[in-house]
PDB file of C-alpha atoms and ligand atoms in Angstrom:
ATOM      1  CA  MET A   1      -0.037   0.034   0.555  1.00 41.00           C
ATOM      2  CA  GLU A   2       0.429   3.352  -0.756  1.00 51.00           C
ATOM      3  CA  GLU A   3       2.192   5.171   2.187  1.00 60.00           C
ATOM      4  CA  ILE A   4       0.022   8.538   2.215  1.00 80.00           C
ATOM      5  CA  HIS A   5       0.921  12.064   4.871  1.00 87.00           C
ATOM      6  CA  ILE A   6      -2.693  13.515   5.011  1.00 94.00           C
ATOM      7  CA  PRO A   7      -1.638  17.973   4.634  1.00 97.00           C
ATOM      8  CA  VAL A   8      -2.879  19.545   8.258  1.00 98.00           C
ATOM      9  CA  LEU A   9      -4.592  22.529   7.870  1.00 98.00           C
ATOM     10  CA  LEU A  10      -4.673  22.434   4.056  1.00 98.00           C
ATOM     11  CA  SER A  11      -7.364  25.032   3.646  1.00 98.00           C
ATOM     12  CA  GLU A  12      -6.382  27.106   6.036  1.00 98.00           C
ATOM     13  CA  VAL A  13      -3.339  27.512   5.146  1.00 98.00           C
ATOM     14  CA  VAL A  14      -3.781  27.882   1.671  1.00 98.00           C
ATOM     15  CA  ASP A  15      -6.780  31.097   2.107  1.00 98.00           C
ATOM     16  CA  GLY A  16      -3.708  32.213   5.128  1.00 98.00           C
ATOM     17  CA  LEU A  17      -1.744  33.064   2.735  1.00 98.00           C
ATOM     18  CA  ASN A  18      -3.150  34.990   0.798  1.00 97.00           C
ATOM     19  CA  LEU A  19      -1.981  33.278  -2.564  1.00 98.00           C
ATOM     20  CA  LYS A  20      -2.118  35.188  -6.179  1.00 97.00           C
ATOM     21  CA  SER A  21      -1.093  34.022  -9.229  1.00 98.00           C
ATOM     22  CA  GLY A  22       2.468  34.900 -10.121  1.00 98.00           C
ATOM     23  CA  SER A  23       2.993  34.624  -6.551  1.00 98.00           C
ATOM     24  CA  VAL A  24       6.156  33.043  -5.358  1.00 98.00           C
ATOM     25  CA  VAL A  25       5.845  31.200  -2.403  1.00 98.00           C
ATOM     26  CA  VAL A  26       8.882  29.330   0.044  1.00 98.00           C
ATOM     27  CA  ASP A  27       7.549  25.918   1.265  1.00 98.00           C
ATOM     28  CA  ALA A  28      10.387  25.688   3.879  1.00 98.00           C
ATOM     29  CA  THR A  29       9.586  22.016   4.993  1.00 98.00           C
ATOM     30  CA  VAL A  30       8.097  20.562   1.758  1.00 97.00           C
ATOM     31  CA  ASP A  31       8.253  16.576   2.712  1.00 96.00           C
ATOM     32  CA  GLY A  32       5.633  14.965   0.093  1.00 95.00           C
ATOM     33  CA  GLY A  33       4.161  18.189  -1.643  1.00 97.00           C
ATOM     34  CA  GLY A  34       1.051  18.207   0.707  1.00 96.00           C
ATOM     35  CA  HIS A  35       0.618  21.078   0.880  1.00 98.00           C
ATOM     36  CA  ALA A  36       2.456  22.286  -2.015  1.00 98.00           C
ATOM     37  CA  ARG A  37       0.387  20.932  -4.549  1.00 97.00           C
ATOM     38  CA  GLU A  38      -2.553  22.881  -3.496  1.00 98.00           C
ATOM     39  CA  ILE A  39      -0.252  26.149  -3.324  1.00 98.00           C
ATOM     40  CA  LEU A  40       0.085  25.363  -7.105  1.00 98.00           C
ATOM     41  CA  LYS A  41      -2.699  25.157  -8.032  1.00 98.00           C
ATOM     42  CA  LYS A  42      -3.479  28.932  -6.814  1.00 98.00           C
ATOM     43  CA  LEU A  43       0.228  29.756  -9.009  1.00 98.00           C
ATOM     44  CA  GLY A  44      -0.709  30.304 -12.921  1.00 97.00           C
ATOM     45  CA  GLN A  45       1.974  30.085 -15.308  1.00 96.00           C
ATOM     46  CA  GLU A  46       4.027  33.063 -13.780  1.00 97.00           C
ATOM     47  CA  GLY A  47       3.871  31.515 -10.089  1.00 98.00           C
ATOM     48  CA  LYS A  48       7.044  29.817  -8.485  1.00 97.00           C
ATOM     49  CA  LEU A  49       6.709  27.259  -5.718  1.00 98.00           C
ATOM     50  CA  ILE A  50      10.497  27.242  -3.672  1.00 97.00           C
ATOM     51  CA  GLY A  51      10.806  23.894  -1.500  1.00 97.00           C
ATOM     52  CA  LEU A  52      12.614  22.672   1.045  1.00 97.00           C
ATOM     53  CA  ASP A  53      13.510  19.745   2.434  1.00 97.00           C
ATOM     54  CA  TRP A  54      16.562  18.977   4.881  1.00 96.00           C
ATOM     55  CA  ASP A  55      15.453  15.023   3.892  1.00 94.00           C
ATOM     56  CA  SER A  56      17.311  14.340   1.054  1.00 93.00           C
ATOM     57  CA  GLY A  57      14.891  10.704   0.352  1.00 92.00           C
ATOM     58  CA  MET A  58      11.667  12.977   0.743  1.00 93.00           C
ATOM     59  CA  VAL A  59      12.833  16.413  -1.638  1.00 95.00           C
ATOM     60  CA  GLU A  60      14.459  13.160  -4.340  1.00 95.00           C
ATOM     61  CA  LYS A  61      11.166  11.803  -4.083  1.00 94.00           C
ATOM     62  CA  LEU A  62       9.079  15.023  -4.897  1.00 96.00           C
ATOM     63  CA  ARG A  63      11.811  15.955  -7.389  1.00 96.00           C
ATOM     64  CA  LYS A  64      10.124  12.951  -9.499  1.00 95.00           C
ATOM     65  CA  ASP A  65       6.668  13.920  -8.286  1.00 94.00           C
ATOM     66  CA  LEU A  66       6.880  17.974  -8.806  1.00 93.00           C
ATOM     67  CA  GLY A  67      10.270  18.018 -10.736  1.00 82.00           C
ATOM     68  CA  GLY A  68       8.625  18.656 -14.186  1.00 91.00           C
ATOM     69  CA  ASP A  69       6.594  21.800 -13.520  1.00 97.00           C
ATOM     70  CA  VAL A  70       9.417  24.643 -14.706  1.00 97.00           C
ATOM     71  CA  ARG A  71       7.236  26.666 -11.767  1.00 98.00           C
ATOM     72  CA  VAL A  72       8.895  24.275  -9.081  1.00 98.00           C
ATOM     73  CA  LYS A  73      12.676  24.993  -7.106  1.00 96.00           C
ATOM     74  CA  LEU A  74      13.599  22.444  -4.517  1.00 97.00           C
ATOM     75  CA  PHE A  75      16.533  21.840  -2.443  1.00 96.00           C
ATOM     76  CA  HIS A  76      18.320  19.428   0.159  1.00 96.00           C
ATOM     77  CA  SER A  77      18.566  22.266   2.759  1.00 97.00           C
ATOM     78  CA  ASN A  78      17.665  23.249   6.522  1.00 97.00           C
ATOM     79  CA  PHE A  79      15.878  26.373   6.291  1.00 98.00           C
ATOM     80  CA  SER A  80      17.804  27.858   8.990  1.00 97.00           C
ATOM     81  CA  GLU A  81      19.563  29.007   5.504  1.00 96.00           C
ATOM     82  CA  LEU A  82      16.887  30.436   4.425  1.00 95.00           C
ATOM     83  CA  GLU A  83      18.040  33.012   2.839  1.00 94.00           C
ATOM     84  CA  LYS A  84      21.102  31.819   1.446  1.00 94.00           C
ATOM     85  CA  VAL A  85      18.794  29.435  -0.424  1.00 93.00           C
ATOM     86  CA  THR A  86      16.735  31.334  -1.368  1.00 92.00           C
ATOM     87  CA  GLY A  87      18.673  33.557  -3.517  1.00 90.00           C
ATOM     88  CA  PRO A  88      17.502  36.575  -5.093  1.00 90.00           C
ATOM     89  CA  TYR A  89      13.945  34.939  -5.281  1.00 92.00           C
ATOM     90  CA  ARG A  90      12.187  37.264  -2.530  1.00 96.00           C
ATOM     91  CA  PRO A  91       8.942  35.631  -1.520  1.00 98.00           C
ATOM     92  CA  ASP A  92       5.518  36.542  -1.637  1.00 98.00           C
ATOM     93  CA  ALA A  93       4.737  33.797   1.245  1.00 98.00           C
ATOM     94  CA  ILE A  94       6.684  31.483   2.981  1.00 98.00           C
ATOM     95  CA  LEU A  95       4.673  28.429   5.214  1.00 98.00           C
ATOM     96  CA  PHE A  96       6.654  26.585   7.857  1.00 98.00           C
ATOM     97  CA  GLU A  97       5.060  22.929   9.014  1.00 98.00           C
ATOM     98  CA  LEU A  98       7.675  21.956  11.497  1.00 97.00           C
ATOM     99  CA  GLY A  99       8.176  18.101  13.412  1.00 90.00           C
ATOM    100  CA  LEU A 100       7.760  14.923  10.858  1.00 88.00           C
ATOM    101  CA  SER A 101       5.330  13.408   8.525  1.00 89.00           C
ATOM    102  CA  SER A 102       3.699  10.211   8.136  1.00 86.00           C
ATOM    103  CA  LEU A 103       5.696   9.334   5.682  1.00 86.00           C
ATOM    104  CA  GLN A 104       8.889   9.455   7.768  1.00 86.00           C
ATOM    105  CA  LEU A 105       7.555   8.920  10.708  1.00 84.00           C
ATOM    106  CA  LEU A 106       6.837   4.637   8.743  1.00 80.00           C
ATOM    107  CA  ALA A 107       9.627   4.478   6.377  1.00 78.00           C
ATOM    108  CA  SER A 108      12.182   2.264   7.703  1.00 69.00           C
ATOM    109  CA  GLY A 109      15.972   2.686   9.658  1.00 77.00           C
ATOM    110  CA  ARG A 110      14.954   6.046  11.159  1.00 83.00           C
ATOM    111  CA  GLY A 111      13.636   4.562  14.267  1.00 80.00           C
ATOM    112  CA  PHE A 112      11.074   7.888  13.932  1.00 86.00           C
ATOM    113  CA  SER A 113       8.570   5.054  15.947  1.00 85.00           C
ATOM    114  CA  PHE A 114       7.812   3.469  19.023  1.00 84.00           C
ATOM    115  CA  LYS A 115       7.741   0.281  17.706  1.00 82.00           C
ATOM    116  CA  SER A 116      10.804   0.224  14.919  1.00 82.00           C
ATOM    117  CA  GLU A 117      13.252  -2.823  15.707  1.00 83.00           C
ATOM    118  CA  GLU A 118      15.949  -0.904  12.432  1.00 78.00           C
ATOM    119  CA  GLY A 119      17.389   1.590  13.400  1.00 84.00           C
ATOM    120  CA  LEU A 120      18.448   4.592  15.200  1.00 91.00           C
ATOM    121  CA  LYS A 121      18.322   7.496  13.400  1.00 92.00           C
ATOM    122  CA  MET A 122      15.801   9.886  14.778  1.00 94.00           C
ATOM    123  CA  THR A 123      17.787  12.947  12.399  1.00 95.00           C
ATOM    124  CA  PHE A 124      15.925  14.343   9.431  1.00 93.00           C
ATOM    125  CA  ASP A 125      19.225  14.548   7.547  1.00 91.00           C
ATOM    126  CA  PRO A 126      20.220  10.835   7.415  1.00 86.00           C
ATOM    127  CA  ASN A 127      24.311  11.755   7.066  1.00 88.00           C
ATOM    128  CA  GLN A 128      23.302  13.594  10.946  1.00 91.00           C
ATOM    129  CA  ARG A 129      26.224  13.325  13.335  1.00 94.00           C
ATOM    130  CA  PRO A 130      25.945  12.031  16.485  1.00 96.00           C
ATOM    131  CA  ASN A 131      21.983  10.546  15.220  1.00 96.00           C
ATOM    132  CA  ALA A 132      19.976   8.855  18.664  1.00 96.00           C
ATOM    133  CA  GLU A 133      21.914   5.520  18.330  1.00 96.00           C
ATOM    134  CA  GLU A 134      25.472   7.326  19.650  1.00 97.00           C
ATOM    135  CA  PHE A 135      23.888  10.192  21.722  1.00 98.00           C
ATOM    136  CA  ILE A 136      21.659   7.815  24.219  1.00 97.00           C
ATOM    137  CA  ASN A 137      25.226   4.688  23.686  1.00 98.00           C
ATOM    138  CA  THR A 138      27.712   7.462  24.609  1.00 98.00           C
ATOM    139  CA  ALA A 139      26.209   9.922  26.800  1.00 98.00           C
ATOM    140  CA  ASN A 140      26.584  11.183  30.580  1.00 97.00           C
ATOM    141  CA  VAL A 141      23.485  10.530  32.974  1.00 98.00           C
ATOM    142  CA  ARG A 142      22.944  14.151  33.842  1.00 98.00           C
ATOM    143  CA  ASP A 143      23.075  14.748  29.843  1.00 98.00           C
ATOM    144  CA  LEU A 144      20.628  12.207  29.138  1.00 98.00           C
ATOM    145  CA  GLU A 145      18.519  13.204  31.790  1.00 98.00           C
ATOM    146  CA  GLU A 146      18.716  17.335  30.752  1.00 98.00           C
ATOM    147  CA  VAL A 147      17.623  16.608  27.260  1.00 98.00           C
ATOM    148  CA  ILE A 148      14.203  15.097  28.590  1.00 98.00           C
ATOM    149  CA  ARG A 149      13.010  16.874  30.441  1.00 98.00           C
ATOM    150  CA  LYS A 150      14.270  19.599  28.530  1.00 97.00           C
ATOM    151  CA  TYR A 151      12.885  19.084  25.680  1.00 97.00           C
ATOM    152  CA  GLY A 152      10.442  16.534  26.705  1.00 96.00           C
ATOM    153  CA  GLU A 153       9.070  17.711  29.191  1.00 94.00           C
ATOM    154  CA  GLU A 154       9.053  14.110  30.885  1.00 95.00           C
ATOM    155  CA  ARG A 155       8.935  14.370  34.572  1.00 95.00           C
ATOM    156  CA  PHE A 156       9.852  10.940  34.909  1.00 96.00           C
ATOM    157  CA  ALA A 157      13.281  12.009  33.180  1.00 98.00           C
ATOM    158  CA  GLY A 158      15.486  10.860  35.852  1.00 98.00           C
ATOM    159  CA  ARG A 159      14.698   7.734  36.023  1.00 97.00           C
ATOM    160  CA  ILE A 160      14.155   7.082  32.872  1.00 98.00           C
ATOM    161  CA  ALA A 161      18.062   8.343  32.175  1.00 98.00           C
ATOM    162  CA  ARG A 162      18.952   5.942  34.972  1.00 98.00           C
ATOM    163  CA  ALA A 163      17.587   3.263  32.581  1.00 98.00           C
ATOM    164  CA  ILE A 164      18.578   3.974  29.922  1.00 98.00           C
ATOM    165  CA  GLU A 165      22.720   3.922  31.301  1.00 98.00           C
ATOM    166  CA  ARG A 166      21.781   0.641  33.421  1.00 98.00           C
ATOM    167  CA  TYR A 167      20.786  -1.454  30.254  1.00 98.00           C
ATOM    168  CA  ARG A 168      23.539  -0.114  27.784  1.00 98.00           C
ATOM    169  CA  ALA A 169      25.437  -1.290  30.576  1.00 98.00           C
ATOM    170  CA  ARG A 170      24.636  -4.773  29.504  1.00 98.00           C
ATOM    171  CA  LYS A 171      24.312  -4.119  26.227  1.00 97.00           C
ATOM    172  CA  ARG A 172      24.028  -1.378  23.543  1.00 97.00           C
ATOM    173  CA  ILE A 173      20.764   0.393  21.965  1.00 97.00           C
ATOM    174  CA  THR A 174      20.447  -0.131  18.510  1.00 95.00           C
ATOM    175  CA  SER A 175      16.599  -0.419  17.894  1.00 93.00           C
ATOM    176  CA  ALA A 176      13.177   2.002  18.347  1.00 93.00           C
ATOM    177  CA  LYS A 177      11.537  -0.851  19.936  1.00 93.00           C
ATOM    178  CA  GLU A 178      14.272  -0.695  22.245  1.00 96.00           C
ATOM    179  CA  LEU A 179      14.501   2.312  23.392  1.00 97.00           C
ATOM    180  CA  SER A 180      10.577   2.856  23.977  1.00 95.00           C
ATOM    181  CA  GLU A 181      10.982  -0.834  25.832  1.00 96.00           C
ATOM    182  CA  ILE A 182      13.087   0.515  28.270  1.00 97.00           C
ATOM    183  CA  ILE A 183      11.472   3.706  28.910  1.00 97.00           C
ATOM    184  CA  SER A 184       8.086   2.137  29.050  1.00 95.00           C
ATOM    185  CA  ARG A 185       9.398  -0.557  32.582  1.00 96.00           C
ATOM    186  CA  ALA A 186      10.721   2.951  33.754  1.00 96.00           C
ATOM    187  CA  VAL A 187       8.138   4.716  33.960  1.00 94.00           C
ATOM    188  CA  PRO A 188       4.263   4.299  35.500  1.00 87.00           C
ATOM    189  CA  ARG A 189       1.223   4.098  32.528  1.00 78.00           C
ATOM    190  CA  ARG A 190      -0.041   6.761  31.332  1.00 75.00           C
ATOM    191  CA  GLY A 191      -3.739   6.959  29.985  1.00 82.00           C
ATOM    192  CA  ARG A 192      -3.235   5.581  26.025  1.00 82.00           C
ATOM    193  CA  ILE A 193      -0.605   7.719  25.072  1.00 83.00           C
ATOM    194  CA  ASN A 194       3.416   5.881  25.005  1.00 89.00           C
ATOM    195  CA  PRO A 195       5.460   6.315  27.766  1.00 93.00           C
ATOM    196  CA  ALA A 196       8.100   6.871  25.522  1.00 94.00           C
ATOM    197  CA  THR A 197       6.769   9.458  23.495  1.00 91.00           C
ATOM    198  CA  LYS A 198       8.191  12.457  25.041  1.00 93.00           C
ATOM    199  CA  THR A 199      10.847  10.628  25.281  1.00 96.00           C
ATOM    200  CA  PHE A 200      11.236  10.550  21.638  1.00 94.00           C
ATOM    201  CA  GLN A 201      10.360  13.847  20.862  1.00 94.00           C
ATOM    202  CA  ALA A 202      12.838  15.483  23.316  1.00 96.00           C
ATOM    203  CA  LEU A 203      15.363  12.924  21.363  1.00 97.00           C
ATOM    204  CA  ARG A 204      14.279  13.823  18.036  1.00 95.00           C
ATOM    205  CA  ILE A 205      14.859  18.178  19.299  1.00 96.00           C
ATOM    206  CA  HIS A 206      17.873  18.239  20.445  1.00 97.00           C
ATOM    207  CA  LEU A 207      19.524  15.824  17.643  1.00 97.00           C
ATOM    208  CA  ASN A 208      17.994  18.086  14.944  1.00 97.00           C
ATOM    209  CA  HIS A 209      18.691  21.258  16.987  1.00 97.00           C
ATOM    210  CA  GLU A 210      14.868  21.926  15.888  1.00 97.00           C
ATOM    211  CA  LEU A 211      13.757  24.789  18.132  1.00 97.00           C
ATOM    212  CA  GLU A 212      17.509  26.939  17.331  1.00 98.00           C
ATOM    213  CA  ASN A 213      16.610  25.890  13.139  1.00 98.00           C
ATOM    214  CA  ILE A 214      13.039  27.522  14.658  1.00 98.00           C
ATOM    215  CA  GLU A 215      14.121  30.511  15.577  1.00 98.00           C
ATOM    216  CA  ASN A 216      16.958  31.132  12.675  1.00 98.00           C
ATOM    217  CA  GLY A 217      14.170  30.125  10.421  1.00 98.00           C
ATOM    218  CA  LEU A 218      11.698  32.854  10.946  1.00 98.00           C
ATOM    219  CA  ARG A 219      14.425  35.445  11.472  1.00 98.00           C
ATOM    220  CA  GLY A 220      15.963  34.168   7.636  1.00 98.00           C
ATOM    221  CA  ALA A 221      11.873  34.282   6.287  1.00 98.00           C
ATOM    222  CA  TRP A 222      11.489  37.499   7.895  1.00 98.00           C
ATOM    223  CA  GLU A 223      14.488  39.137   6.455  1.00 97.00           C
ATOM    224  CA  ILE A 224      13.193  37.883   2.991  1.00 98.00           C
ATOM    225  CA  ILE A 225       9.996  38.043   2.488  1.00 98.00           C
ATOM    226  CA  LYS A 226       8.083  41.269   0.694  1.00 98.00           C
ATOM    227  CA  PRO A 227       6.608  43.838   2.498  1.00 98.00           C
ATOM    228  CA  LYS A 228       2.325  42.201   2.545  1.00 98.00           C
ATOM    229  CA  GLY A 229       3.762  39.048   2.217  1.00 98.00           C
ATOM    230  CA  ARG A 230       2.239  36.589   4.530  1.00 98.00           C
ATOM    231  CA  ILE A 231       4.629  33.478   6.905  1.00 98.00           C
ATOM    232  CA  ALA A 232       2.212  30.901   8.346  1.00 98.00           C
ATOM    233  CA  VAL A 233       4.027  28.639  10.708  1.00 98.00           C
ATOM    234  CA  ILE A 234       2.246  24.795  11.926  1.00 98.00           C
ATOM    235  CA  SER A 235       3.825  23.867  15.636  1.00 97.00           C
ATOM    236  CA  TYR A 236       2.731  20.137  16.817  1.00 94.00           C
ATOM    237  CA  HIS A 237       3.874  20.996  20.309  1.00 89.00           C
ATOM    238  CA  SER A 238       4.012  24.177  23.253  1.00 93.00           C
ATOM    239  CA  LEU A 239       7.716  24.613  22.919  1.00 95.00           C
ATOM    240  CA  GLU A 240       7.782  25.038  19.481  1.00 96.00           C
ATOM    241  CA  ASP A 241       4.821  27.774  19.335  1.00 97.00           C
ATOM    242  CA  ARG A 242       5.953  29.721  22.222  1.00 97.00           C
ATOM    243  CA  ILE A 243       9.039  30.387  19.500  1.00 98.00           C
ATOM    244  CA  VAL A 244       6.898  31.334  17.193  1.00 98.00           C
ATOM    245  CA  LYS A 245       4.354  32.757  19.397  1.00 98.00           C
ATOM    246  CA  ASN A 246       6.389  34.649  20.915  1.00 98.00           C
ATOM    247  CA  PHE A 247       7.965  36.258  17.290  1.00 98.00           C
ATOM    248  CA  PHE A 248       4.932  37.052  15.709  1.00 98.00           C
ATOM    249  CA  LYS A 249       3.836  38.899  18.421  1.00 98.00           C
ATOM    250  CA  GLU A 250       7.110  41.470  18.510  1.00 98.00           C
ATOM    251  CA  LYS A 251       6.883  42.629  15.182  1.00 98.00           C
ATOM    252  CA  ALA A 252       3.213  43.033  15.414  1.00 98.00           C
ATOM    253  CA  LYS A 253       4.765  45.297  18.962  1.00 98.00           C
ATOM    254  CA  ASN A 254       6.804  47.057  16.663  1.00 98.00           C
ATOM    255  CA  GLU A 255       4.445  47.447  13.887  1.00 98.00           C
ATOM    256  CA  GLU A 256       6.549  45.548  12.179  1.00 98.00           C
ATOM    257  CA  GLY A 257       3.936  42.792  11.434  1.00 98.00           C
ATOM    258  CA  LYS A 258      -0.058  42.262  11.811  1.00 98.00           C
ATOM    259  CA  LEU A 259      -0.885  39.136  12.872  1.00 98.00           C
ATOM    260  CA  ILE A 260      -3.728  37.255  11.058  1.00 98.00           C
ATOM    261  CA  ASN A 261      -4.575  35.431  13.421  1.00 96.00           C
ATOM    262  CA  ARG A 262      -5.084  36.748  17.352  1.00 92.00           C
ATOM    263  CA  LYS A 263      -6.197  32.797  18.423  1.00 96.00           C
ATOM    264  CA  PRO A 264      -3.848  30.348  16.641  1.00 98.00           C
ATOM    265  CA  ILE A 265      -6.729  28.063  13.819  1.00 98.00           C
ATOM    266  CA  VAL A 266      -6.633  24.924  15.124  1.00 98.00           C
ATOM    267  CA  PRO A 267      -8.258  21.817  12.974  1.00 98.00           C
ATOM    268  CA  SER A 268     -11.889  21.058  13.147  1.00 98.00           C
ATOM    269  CA  ARG A 269     -13.394  18.119  15.276  1.00 98.00           C
ATOM    270  CA  GLU A 270     -13.956  16.695  11.936  1.00 98.00           C
ATOM    271  CA  GLU A 271     -10.537  16.742  10.666  1.00 98.00           C
ATOM    272  CA  VAL A 272      -8.769  15.076  14.209  1.00 97.00           C
ATOM    273  CA  THR A 273     -11.175  12.076  13.432  1.00 96.00           C
ATOM    274  CA  LYS A 274      -9.562  12.012   9.762  1.00 96.00           C
ATOM    275  CA  ASN A 275      -6.414  12.532  10.340  1.00 95.00           C
ATOM    276  CA  PRO A 276      -5.972  12.314  14.738  1.00 92.00           C
ATOM    277  CA  ARG A 277      -2.232  13.274  13.518  1.00 91.00           C
ATOM    278  CA  SER A 278      -4.461  16.714  12.950  1.00 96.00           C
ATOM    279  CA  ARG A 279      -4.820  17.119  16.382  1.00 94.00           C
ATOM    280  CA  SER A 280      -2.353  19.636  18.391  1.00 94.00           C
ATOM    281  CA  ALA A 281      -1.467  21.504  15.077  1.00 97.00           C
ATOM    282  CA  LYS A 282      -1.896  24.776  16.087  1.00 98.00           C
ATOM    283  CA  LEU A 283      -1.095  27.573  13.112  1.00 98.00           C
ATOM    284  CA  ARG A 284       0.216  31.275  13.464  1.00 98.00           C
ATOM    285  CA  ILE A 285      -0.118  33.360  10.217  1.00 98.00           C
ATOM    286  CA  LEU A 286       2.126  37.228  10.543  1.00 98.00           C
ATOM    287  CA  GLU A 287       1.949  39.606   7.887  1.00 98.00           C
ATOM    288  CA  LYS A 288       4.692  41.818   6.939  1.00 98.00           C
ATOM    289  CA  LEU A 289       3.741  45.208   7.292  1.00 97.00           C
TER     290      LEU A 289
HETATM  291  C1  LIG B   1       5.516  17.963   8.754  1.00 65.17           C
HETATM  292  S1  LIG B   1       6.354  17.598   7.291  1.00 65.17           S
HETATM  293  C2  LIG B   1       5.929  18.595   6.131  1.00 65.17           C
HETATM  294  C3  LIG B   1       4.694  18.492   5.233  1.00 65.17           C
HETATM  295  C4  LIG B   1       3.960  18.229   4.746  1.00 65.17           C
HETATM  296  N1  LIG B   1       3.626  20.290   4.771  1.00 65.17           N
HETATM  297  C5  LIG B   1       2.730  17.698   4.026  1.00 65.17           C
HETATM  298  O1  LIG B   1       2.087  18.556   3.733  1.00 65.17           O
HETATM  299  O2  LIG B   1       3.310  17.429   2.700  1.00 65.17           O
HETATM  300  C6  LIG B   1       7.343  18.473   7.762  1.00 65.17           C
HETATM  301  C7  LIG B   1       8.440  18.460   7.282  1.00 65.17           C
HETATM  302  O3  LIG B   1      10.192  19.194   7.358  1.00 65.17           O
HETATM  303  C8  LIG B   1      10.867  19.029   7.429  1.00 65.17           C
HETATM  304  N2  LIG B   1      11.576  19.328   8.241  1.00 65.17           N
HETATM  305  C9  LIG B   1      12.306  18.900   9.966  1.00 65.17           C
HETATM  306  N3  LIG B   1      13.167  19.658   9.740  1.00 65.17           N
HETATM  307  C10 LIG B   1      13.469  20.634   8.908  1.00 65.17           C
HETATM  308  C11 LIG B   1      14.478  21.429   8.735  1.00 65.17           C
HETATM  309  N4  LIG B   1      15.408  22.561   9.582  1.00 65.17           N
HETATM  310  N5  LIG B   1      14.604  22.416   7.537  1.00 65.17           N
HETATM  311  C12 LIG B   1      14.259  21.651   6.163  1.00 65.17           C
HETATM  312  N6  LIG B   1      12.445  21.079   6.522  1.00 65.17           N
HETATM  313  C13 LIG B   1      12.724  20.536   7.841  1.00 65.17           C
HETATM  314  C14 LIG B   1      10.930  17.606   7.570  1.00 65.17           C
HETATM  315  O4  LIG B   1      12.501  16.712   6.877  1.00 65.17           O
HETATM  316  C15 LIG B   1       9.385  16.711   7.193  1.00 65.17           C
HETATM  317  O5  LIG B   1       9.995  16.370   5.810  1.00 65.17           O
END
C-alpha cells in the first residue's frame, strides 16, 4: 500500500497565505508536497514554488513527482539557511510545518517510530551526527536527563535516564523498539499515550537542534519576505509554538507586522477525526507591513 501523508489545515493554510496568480512561495518543509500541490494550483503560470526539506530522501522523491513543473525549484536544505537558498527571490508567502511527516514516521531504518526494530537515527538528515543511537549509548546520565526533561517536559526524566544507563552497561541500544521498551518499564503507564512519547520528542528536538532551527528560520523568513507577504507556521508542541508566538508578537508590537489571527487556528473536529495526527496542530500567520 502506498504510504500517504494527509496535509494538515490545508484550506486554512492556502487561504491564510493570501496567494495570487504569479505569487512566489517558499514551502520551507515541503516533504511529500501535500501543501505544495495545493499551493501550486493558486499560482498560475507565472508563479514560483521554492521547496526545501532537510530530508534528502523526501526531496529526491518529490523531484520525481513535481520535477517536470517549471514553476517548482526544490532544495535539500535546512530552513535555518533559508535566505541562502532562496537567493534573489523575494517571496510573497512562506510556509513552515514543523516536525515529522507520516511518511518519515513509517520509513524504515529511521527510528522515529516506537515500533521500529531497525535503526535508531531520529535525524531529519539521515547522515547527520550524532544520531540517536550514538547519543543514548554515550551521553552521560546527567546530560540524558537534562535533554529528556528540557525538550520532552518529562517529569520522569531522571528515572528514564538511569534506566538507559543500566541497560546500556549490558548491551548497546540499537533500535527504537528497544529504547521504547526500556522507557515503558521505567515509568508508570499514563493513559493511552505511549510512555516513550515525550522522550522520543526530546531526542528528536535535541539531535536536530529543532528549536534553534525555528528561530533562525523565522529570522531568515522575515528578512526575505516582501512587504504585505505572509509567513504561516504550523507547530505541534508548546516549545515550538512559544517561539513562533513570541516572534510574531514582537513584530506586531513593533508595528512591523500584523497578526492575521490573534489565537492560533486549530483543526476542526471533523479534520481530527479524519486525520488524528492533526490534533495538536496550531497555525499562526503573520503579515509583514
Ligand atoms: C510535517 S512535515 C511537512 C509536510 C508537508 N507540509 C506536507 O503536507 O506534505 C515536516 C517536514 O519538515 C522537514 N524538516 C524538519 N526540520 C527541517 C529543517 N530544519 N529544515 C528543512 N526541513 C525540515 C522534515 O524533514 C519533514 O519532511
